[in-house]
Rosetta silent file (secondary structure, phi, psi, omega in degrees, C-alpha in Angstrom):
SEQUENCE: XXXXXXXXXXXXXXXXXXXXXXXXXXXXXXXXXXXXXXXXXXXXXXXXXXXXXXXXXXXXXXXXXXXXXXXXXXXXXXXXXXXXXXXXXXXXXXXXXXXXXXXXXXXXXXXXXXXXXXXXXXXXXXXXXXXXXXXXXXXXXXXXXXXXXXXXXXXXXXXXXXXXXXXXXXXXXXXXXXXXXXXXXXXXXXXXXXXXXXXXXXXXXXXX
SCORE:     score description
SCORE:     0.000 S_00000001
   1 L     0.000  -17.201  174.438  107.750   69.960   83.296 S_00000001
   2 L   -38.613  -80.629 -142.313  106.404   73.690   83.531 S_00000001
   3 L   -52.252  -36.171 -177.712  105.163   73.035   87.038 S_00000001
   4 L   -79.188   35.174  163.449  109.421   72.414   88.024 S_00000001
   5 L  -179.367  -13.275  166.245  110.328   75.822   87.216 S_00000001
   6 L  -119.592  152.744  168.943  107.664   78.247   87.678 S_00000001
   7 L   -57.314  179.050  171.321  106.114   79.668   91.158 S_00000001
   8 L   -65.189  -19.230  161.724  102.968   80.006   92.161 S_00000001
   9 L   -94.621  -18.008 -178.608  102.488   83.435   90.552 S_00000001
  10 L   -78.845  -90.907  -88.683  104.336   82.415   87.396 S_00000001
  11 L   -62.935  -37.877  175.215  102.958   79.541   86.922 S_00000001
  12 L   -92.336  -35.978  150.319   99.548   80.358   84.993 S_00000001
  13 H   -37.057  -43.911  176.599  100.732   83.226   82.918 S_00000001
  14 H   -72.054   -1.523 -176.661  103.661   81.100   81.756 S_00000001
  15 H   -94.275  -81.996  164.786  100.628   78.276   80.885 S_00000001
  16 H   -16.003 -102.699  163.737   98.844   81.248   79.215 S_00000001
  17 H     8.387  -81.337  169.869  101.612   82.122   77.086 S_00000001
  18 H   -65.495  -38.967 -162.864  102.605   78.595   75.861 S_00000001
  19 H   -78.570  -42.385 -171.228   98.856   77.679   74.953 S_00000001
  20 H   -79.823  -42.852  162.532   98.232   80.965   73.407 S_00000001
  21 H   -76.684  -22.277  167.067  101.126   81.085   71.060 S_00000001
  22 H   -48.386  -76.887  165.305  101.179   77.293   70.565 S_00000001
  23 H   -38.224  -18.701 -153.007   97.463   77.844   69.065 S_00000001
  24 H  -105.594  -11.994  177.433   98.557   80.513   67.314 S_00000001
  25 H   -64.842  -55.569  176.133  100.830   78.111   65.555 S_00000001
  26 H   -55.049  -47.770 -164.979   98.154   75.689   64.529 S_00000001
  27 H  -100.206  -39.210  157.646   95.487   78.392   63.227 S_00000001
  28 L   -92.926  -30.814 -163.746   98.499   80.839   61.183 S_00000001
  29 L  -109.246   78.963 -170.007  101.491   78.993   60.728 S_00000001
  30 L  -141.709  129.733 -176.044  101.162   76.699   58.049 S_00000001
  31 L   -51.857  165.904  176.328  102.389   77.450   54.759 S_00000001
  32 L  -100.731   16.397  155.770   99.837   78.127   52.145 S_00000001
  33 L   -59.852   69.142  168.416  101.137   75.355   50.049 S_00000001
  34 H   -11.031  -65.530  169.870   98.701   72.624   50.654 S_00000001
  35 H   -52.137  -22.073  177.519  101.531   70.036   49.396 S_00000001
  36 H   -94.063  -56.512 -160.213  104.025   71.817   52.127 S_00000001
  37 H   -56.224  -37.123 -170.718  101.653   72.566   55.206 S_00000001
  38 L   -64.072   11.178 -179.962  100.654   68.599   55.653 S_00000001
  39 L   -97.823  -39.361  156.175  104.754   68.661   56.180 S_00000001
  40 L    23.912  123.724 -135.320  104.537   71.337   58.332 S_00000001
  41 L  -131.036  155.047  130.666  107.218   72.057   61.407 S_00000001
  42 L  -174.023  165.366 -172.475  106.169   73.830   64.649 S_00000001
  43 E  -168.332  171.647  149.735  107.692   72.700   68.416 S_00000001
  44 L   -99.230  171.833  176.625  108.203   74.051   71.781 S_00000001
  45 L  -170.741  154.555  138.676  111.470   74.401   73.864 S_00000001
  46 E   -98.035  142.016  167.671  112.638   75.538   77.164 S_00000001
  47 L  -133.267  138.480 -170.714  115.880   76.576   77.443 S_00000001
  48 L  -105.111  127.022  171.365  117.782   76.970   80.214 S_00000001
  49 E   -94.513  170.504  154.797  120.673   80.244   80.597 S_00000001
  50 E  -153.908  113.156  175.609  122.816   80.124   83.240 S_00000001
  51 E  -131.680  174.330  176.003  125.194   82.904   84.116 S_00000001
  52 L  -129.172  174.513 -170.822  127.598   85.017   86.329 S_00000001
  53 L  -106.795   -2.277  172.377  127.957   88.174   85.893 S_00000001
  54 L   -87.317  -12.949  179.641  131.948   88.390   86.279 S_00000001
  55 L  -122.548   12.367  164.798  132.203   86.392   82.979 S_00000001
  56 L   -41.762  -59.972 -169.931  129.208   88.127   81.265 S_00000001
  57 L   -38.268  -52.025 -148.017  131.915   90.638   79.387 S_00000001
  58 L  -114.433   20.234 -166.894  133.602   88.109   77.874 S_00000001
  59 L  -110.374  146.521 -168.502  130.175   85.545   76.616 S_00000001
  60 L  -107.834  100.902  158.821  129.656   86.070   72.427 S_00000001
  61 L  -138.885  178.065  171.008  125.976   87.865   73.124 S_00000001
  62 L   -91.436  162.670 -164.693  124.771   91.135   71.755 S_00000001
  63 H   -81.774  -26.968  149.167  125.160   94.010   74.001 S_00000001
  64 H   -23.786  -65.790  175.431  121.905   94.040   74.392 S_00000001
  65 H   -56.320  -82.745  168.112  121.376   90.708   75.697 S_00000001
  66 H    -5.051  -65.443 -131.018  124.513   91.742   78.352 S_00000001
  67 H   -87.791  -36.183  175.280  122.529   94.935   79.420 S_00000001
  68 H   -43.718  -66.386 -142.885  119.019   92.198   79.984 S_00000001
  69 H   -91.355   65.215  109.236  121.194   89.290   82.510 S_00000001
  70 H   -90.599  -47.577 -156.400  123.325   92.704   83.983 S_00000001
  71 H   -88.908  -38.293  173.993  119.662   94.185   84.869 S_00000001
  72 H   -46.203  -48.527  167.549  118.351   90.589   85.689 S_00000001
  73 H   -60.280  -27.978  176.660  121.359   90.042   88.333 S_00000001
  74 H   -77.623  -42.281  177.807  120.487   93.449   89.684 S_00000001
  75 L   -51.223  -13.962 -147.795  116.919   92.548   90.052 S_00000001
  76 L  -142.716  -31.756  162.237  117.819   89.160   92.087 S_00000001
  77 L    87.820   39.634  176.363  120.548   90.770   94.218 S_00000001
  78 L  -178.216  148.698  172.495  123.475   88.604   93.319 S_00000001
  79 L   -74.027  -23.660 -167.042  126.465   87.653   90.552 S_00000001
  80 L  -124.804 -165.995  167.670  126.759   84.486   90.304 S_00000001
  81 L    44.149   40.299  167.620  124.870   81.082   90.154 S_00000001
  82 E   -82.249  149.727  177.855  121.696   83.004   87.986 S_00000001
  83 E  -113.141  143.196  134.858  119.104   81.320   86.312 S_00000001
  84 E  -158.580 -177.002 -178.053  116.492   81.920   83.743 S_00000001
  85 E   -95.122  140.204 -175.132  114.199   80.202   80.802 S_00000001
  86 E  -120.558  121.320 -178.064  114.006   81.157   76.965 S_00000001
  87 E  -129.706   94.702 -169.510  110.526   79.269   76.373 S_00000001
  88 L   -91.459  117.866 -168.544  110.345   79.067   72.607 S_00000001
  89 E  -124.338  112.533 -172.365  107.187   78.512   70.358 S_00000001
  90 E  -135.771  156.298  127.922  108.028   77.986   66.577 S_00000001
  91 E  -155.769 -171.603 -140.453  106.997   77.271   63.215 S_00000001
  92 L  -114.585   70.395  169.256  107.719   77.166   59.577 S_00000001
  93 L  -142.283  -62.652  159.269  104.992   79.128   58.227 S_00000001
  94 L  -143.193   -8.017  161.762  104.559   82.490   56.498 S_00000001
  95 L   124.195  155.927  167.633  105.160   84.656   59.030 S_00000001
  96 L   -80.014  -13.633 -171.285  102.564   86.499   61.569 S_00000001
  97 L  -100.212   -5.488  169.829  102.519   89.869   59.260 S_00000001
  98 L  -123.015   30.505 -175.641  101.513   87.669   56.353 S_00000001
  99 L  -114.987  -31.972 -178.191   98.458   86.249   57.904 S_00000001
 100 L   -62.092  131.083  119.152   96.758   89.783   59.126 S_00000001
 101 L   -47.591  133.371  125.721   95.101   91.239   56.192 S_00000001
 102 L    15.491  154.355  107.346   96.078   94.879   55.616 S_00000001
 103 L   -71.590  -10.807 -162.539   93.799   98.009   57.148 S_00000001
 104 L   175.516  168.327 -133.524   94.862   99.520   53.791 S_00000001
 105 L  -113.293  -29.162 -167.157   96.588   98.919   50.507 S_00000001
 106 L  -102.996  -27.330  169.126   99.563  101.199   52.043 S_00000001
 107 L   -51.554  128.410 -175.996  100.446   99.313   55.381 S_00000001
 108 L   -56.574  155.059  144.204  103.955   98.025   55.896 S_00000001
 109 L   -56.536  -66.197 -175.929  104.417   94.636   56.549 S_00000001
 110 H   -29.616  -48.727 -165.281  106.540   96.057   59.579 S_00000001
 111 H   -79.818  -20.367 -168.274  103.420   97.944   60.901 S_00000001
 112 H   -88.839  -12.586  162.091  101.148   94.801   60.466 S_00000001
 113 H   -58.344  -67.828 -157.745  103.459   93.158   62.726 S_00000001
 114 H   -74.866  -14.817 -169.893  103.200   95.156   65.519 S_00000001
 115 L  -107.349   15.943  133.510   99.605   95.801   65.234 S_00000001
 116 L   -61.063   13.287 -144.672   98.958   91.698   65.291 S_00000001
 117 L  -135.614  -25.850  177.800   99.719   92.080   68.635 S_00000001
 118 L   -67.903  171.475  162.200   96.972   94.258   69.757 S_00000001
 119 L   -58.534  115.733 -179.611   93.377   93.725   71.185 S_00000001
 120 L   100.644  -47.074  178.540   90.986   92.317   68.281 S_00000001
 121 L   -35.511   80.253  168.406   93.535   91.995   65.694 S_00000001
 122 L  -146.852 -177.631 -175.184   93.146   88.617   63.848 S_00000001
 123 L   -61.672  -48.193  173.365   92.521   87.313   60.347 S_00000001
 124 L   -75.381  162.483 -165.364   89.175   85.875   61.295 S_00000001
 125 L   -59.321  172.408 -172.669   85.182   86.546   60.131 S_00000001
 126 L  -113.381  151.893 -159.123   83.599   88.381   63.147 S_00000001
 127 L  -162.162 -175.813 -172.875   81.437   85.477   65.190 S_00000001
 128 L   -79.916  -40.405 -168.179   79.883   84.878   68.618 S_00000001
 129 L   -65.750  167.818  178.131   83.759   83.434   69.629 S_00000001
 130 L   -98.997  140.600  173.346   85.916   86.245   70.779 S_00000001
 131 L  -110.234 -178.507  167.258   88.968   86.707   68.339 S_00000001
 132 L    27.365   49.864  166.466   92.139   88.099   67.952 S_00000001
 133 L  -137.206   42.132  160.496   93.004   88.107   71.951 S_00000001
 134 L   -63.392  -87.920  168.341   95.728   85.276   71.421 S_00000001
 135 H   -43.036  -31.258  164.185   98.446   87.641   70.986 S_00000001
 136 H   -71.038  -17.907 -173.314   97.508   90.000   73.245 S_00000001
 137 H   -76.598  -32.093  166.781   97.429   87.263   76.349 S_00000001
 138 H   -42.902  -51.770 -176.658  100.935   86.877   75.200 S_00000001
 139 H   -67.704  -67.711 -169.813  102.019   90.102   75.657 S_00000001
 140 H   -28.830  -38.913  176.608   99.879   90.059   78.812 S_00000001
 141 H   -52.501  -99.992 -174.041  101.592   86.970   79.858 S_00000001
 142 H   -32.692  -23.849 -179.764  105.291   88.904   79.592 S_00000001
 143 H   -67.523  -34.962  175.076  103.747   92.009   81.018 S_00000001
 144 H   -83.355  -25.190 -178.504  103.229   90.150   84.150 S_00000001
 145 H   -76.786  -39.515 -154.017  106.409   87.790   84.195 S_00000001
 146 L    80.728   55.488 -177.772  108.511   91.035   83.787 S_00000001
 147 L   -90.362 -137.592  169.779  109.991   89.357   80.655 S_00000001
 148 L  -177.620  102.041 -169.409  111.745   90.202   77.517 S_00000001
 149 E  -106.542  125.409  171.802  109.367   88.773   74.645 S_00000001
 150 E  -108.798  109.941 -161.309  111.179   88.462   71.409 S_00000001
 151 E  -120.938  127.298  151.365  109.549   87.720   68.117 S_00000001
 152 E  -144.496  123.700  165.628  110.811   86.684   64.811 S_00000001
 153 E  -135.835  130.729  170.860  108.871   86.278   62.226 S_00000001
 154 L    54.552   69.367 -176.839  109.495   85.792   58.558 S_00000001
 155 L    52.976   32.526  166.553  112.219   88.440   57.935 S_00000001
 156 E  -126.688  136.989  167.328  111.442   90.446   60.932 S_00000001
 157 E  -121.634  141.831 -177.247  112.511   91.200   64.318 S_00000001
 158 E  -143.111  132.158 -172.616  110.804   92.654   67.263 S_00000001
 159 E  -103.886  124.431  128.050  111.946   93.205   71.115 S_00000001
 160 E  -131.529  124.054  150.302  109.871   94.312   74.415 S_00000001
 161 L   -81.678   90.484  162.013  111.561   94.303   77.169 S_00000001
 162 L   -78.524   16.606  176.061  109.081   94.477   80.581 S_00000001
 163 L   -63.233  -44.728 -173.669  112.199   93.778   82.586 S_00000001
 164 L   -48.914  -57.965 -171.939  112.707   97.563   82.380 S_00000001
 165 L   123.650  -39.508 -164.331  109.552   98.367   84.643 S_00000001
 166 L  -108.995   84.094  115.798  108.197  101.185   82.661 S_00000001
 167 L  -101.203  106.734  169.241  105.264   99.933   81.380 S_00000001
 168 L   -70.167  -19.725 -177.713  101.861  100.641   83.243 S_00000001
 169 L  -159.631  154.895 -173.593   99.979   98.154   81.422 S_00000001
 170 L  -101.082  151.592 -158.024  100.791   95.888   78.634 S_00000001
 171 L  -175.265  159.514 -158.910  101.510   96.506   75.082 S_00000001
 172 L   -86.446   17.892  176.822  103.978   96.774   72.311 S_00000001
 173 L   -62.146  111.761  166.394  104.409  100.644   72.487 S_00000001
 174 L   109.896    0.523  165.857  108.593  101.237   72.142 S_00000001
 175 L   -73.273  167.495 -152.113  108.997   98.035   71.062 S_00000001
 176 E  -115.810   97.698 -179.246  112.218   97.502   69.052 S_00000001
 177 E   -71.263  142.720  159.157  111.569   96.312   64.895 S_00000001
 178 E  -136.915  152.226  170.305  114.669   95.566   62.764 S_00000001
 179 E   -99.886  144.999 -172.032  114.412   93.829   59.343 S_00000001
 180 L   -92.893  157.438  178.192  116.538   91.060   58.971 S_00000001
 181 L   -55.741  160.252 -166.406  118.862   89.095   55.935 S_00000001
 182 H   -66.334  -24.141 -176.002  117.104   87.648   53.632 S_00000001
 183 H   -80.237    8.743  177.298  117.762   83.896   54.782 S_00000001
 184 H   -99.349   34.963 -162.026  115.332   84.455   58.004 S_00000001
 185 L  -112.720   43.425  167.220  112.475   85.157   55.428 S_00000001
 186 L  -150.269  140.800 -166.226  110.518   82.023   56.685 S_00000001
 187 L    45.672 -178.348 -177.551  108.731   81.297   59.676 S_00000001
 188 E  -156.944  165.584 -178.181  108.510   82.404   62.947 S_00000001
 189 E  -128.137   95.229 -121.822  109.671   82.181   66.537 S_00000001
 190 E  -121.623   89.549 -178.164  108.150   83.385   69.904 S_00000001
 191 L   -84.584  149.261  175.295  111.006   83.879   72.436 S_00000001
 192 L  -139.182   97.813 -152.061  109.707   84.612   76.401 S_00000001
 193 E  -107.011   98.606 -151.787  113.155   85.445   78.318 S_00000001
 194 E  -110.866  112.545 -175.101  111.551   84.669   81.682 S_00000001
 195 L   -92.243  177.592 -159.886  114.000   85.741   84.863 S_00000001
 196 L    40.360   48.349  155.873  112.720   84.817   88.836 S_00000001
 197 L   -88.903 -176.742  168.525  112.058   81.130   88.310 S_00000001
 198 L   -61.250  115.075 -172.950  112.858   78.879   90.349 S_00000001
 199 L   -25.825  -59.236 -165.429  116.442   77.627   90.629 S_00000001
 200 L   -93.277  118.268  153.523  116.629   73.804   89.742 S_00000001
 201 L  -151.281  102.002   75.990  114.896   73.954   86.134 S_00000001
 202 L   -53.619  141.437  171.893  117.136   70.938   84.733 S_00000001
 203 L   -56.373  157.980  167.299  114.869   68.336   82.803 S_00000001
 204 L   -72.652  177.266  173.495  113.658   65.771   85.241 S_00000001
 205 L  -104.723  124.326 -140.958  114.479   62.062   84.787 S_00000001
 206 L   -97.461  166.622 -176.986  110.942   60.310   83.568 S_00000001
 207 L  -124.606   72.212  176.823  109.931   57.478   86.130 S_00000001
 208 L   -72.959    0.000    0.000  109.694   54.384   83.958 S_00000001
């Protein structure tokens, strides 16, 4: 159903993305509970917003979110009838900052988030394969859509917004961490807030 909602320039970054984070599901997020992992959760989603911008003010979002679909509507040159996709990659597994080994005995969790997200970063022995450039095609991916990539994992939250523009090339510098209540302290969730698809992204009808 991808191919029904992104353009011809979306279309392989938004592939990129789901495939990269999907994988990323498979090889970290599985509990380390042997008896739990073969139980194991993880999914995809699309979601479709639709909004206008005369009844934004009054929609139960965070002011944040408002200040995204207010800059999205500016970007698109119109109030009403907007679309975009929240393309969601999840599972139930220990979190991405609790798969990275450390650099040191003193590194936050917080910081081991954000620096899973770089070039090189991963868990695995060094090998002939190239590692740890999962996460970065993600961010590349959103760097390119002009997204707003949202991550939570395992009692963390983290925001970059490339809708804003001011990024020359992409990467999590300025991205926004908050730690979260204690009942988000499982799993994790890969939001991609993707604005300029294509209008008509309702599911299709299958043609049995």
């Amino acid at each position: 159903g991808l191919g029904g909602i992104a353009s011809q320039s979306s279309f392989f970054p938004l592939m990129d993305y789901i495939f990269e984070a999907f994988v990323n599901t498979l090889q970290h997020g599985r509990p380390r509970d042997p008896s739990i992992a073969k139980h194991s959760t993880r999914g995809i989603s699309i979601t479709k917003i639709a909004f206008n911008v005369s009844r934004l003010e009054n929609r139960r979002i965070s002011g944040e979110m408002r200040e995204f679909l207010f800059r999205i509507a500016e970007m698109e040159r119109t109030s009403k009838d907007l679309y975009l996709a929240c393309i969601s990659i999840m599972d139930m597994g220990e979190g991405i900052q609790n798969t990275l080994p450390p650099s040191s005995d003193e590194e936050a969790a917080a910081h081991r988030l954000l620096r899973a997200f770089n070039l090189k970063e991963t868990r695995k022995p060094d090998g002939p394969v190239e590692r740890g450039v999962g996460l970065q095609k993600v961010v590349d991916a959103a760097f390119r859509l002009g997204a707003r990539l949202q991550i939570l994992s395992s009692g963390y939250r983290v925001v970059k917004d490339f809708s804003l523009g001011e990024d020359k090339l992409p990467g999590m510098q300025g991205a926004v961490l908050v730690e979260l209540p204690r009942h988000f302290a499982a799993g994790t969730c890969i939001d991609l807030l993707v604005p300029r698809l294509l209008s008509d992204i309702d599911q299709r009808e299958l043609a049995l």
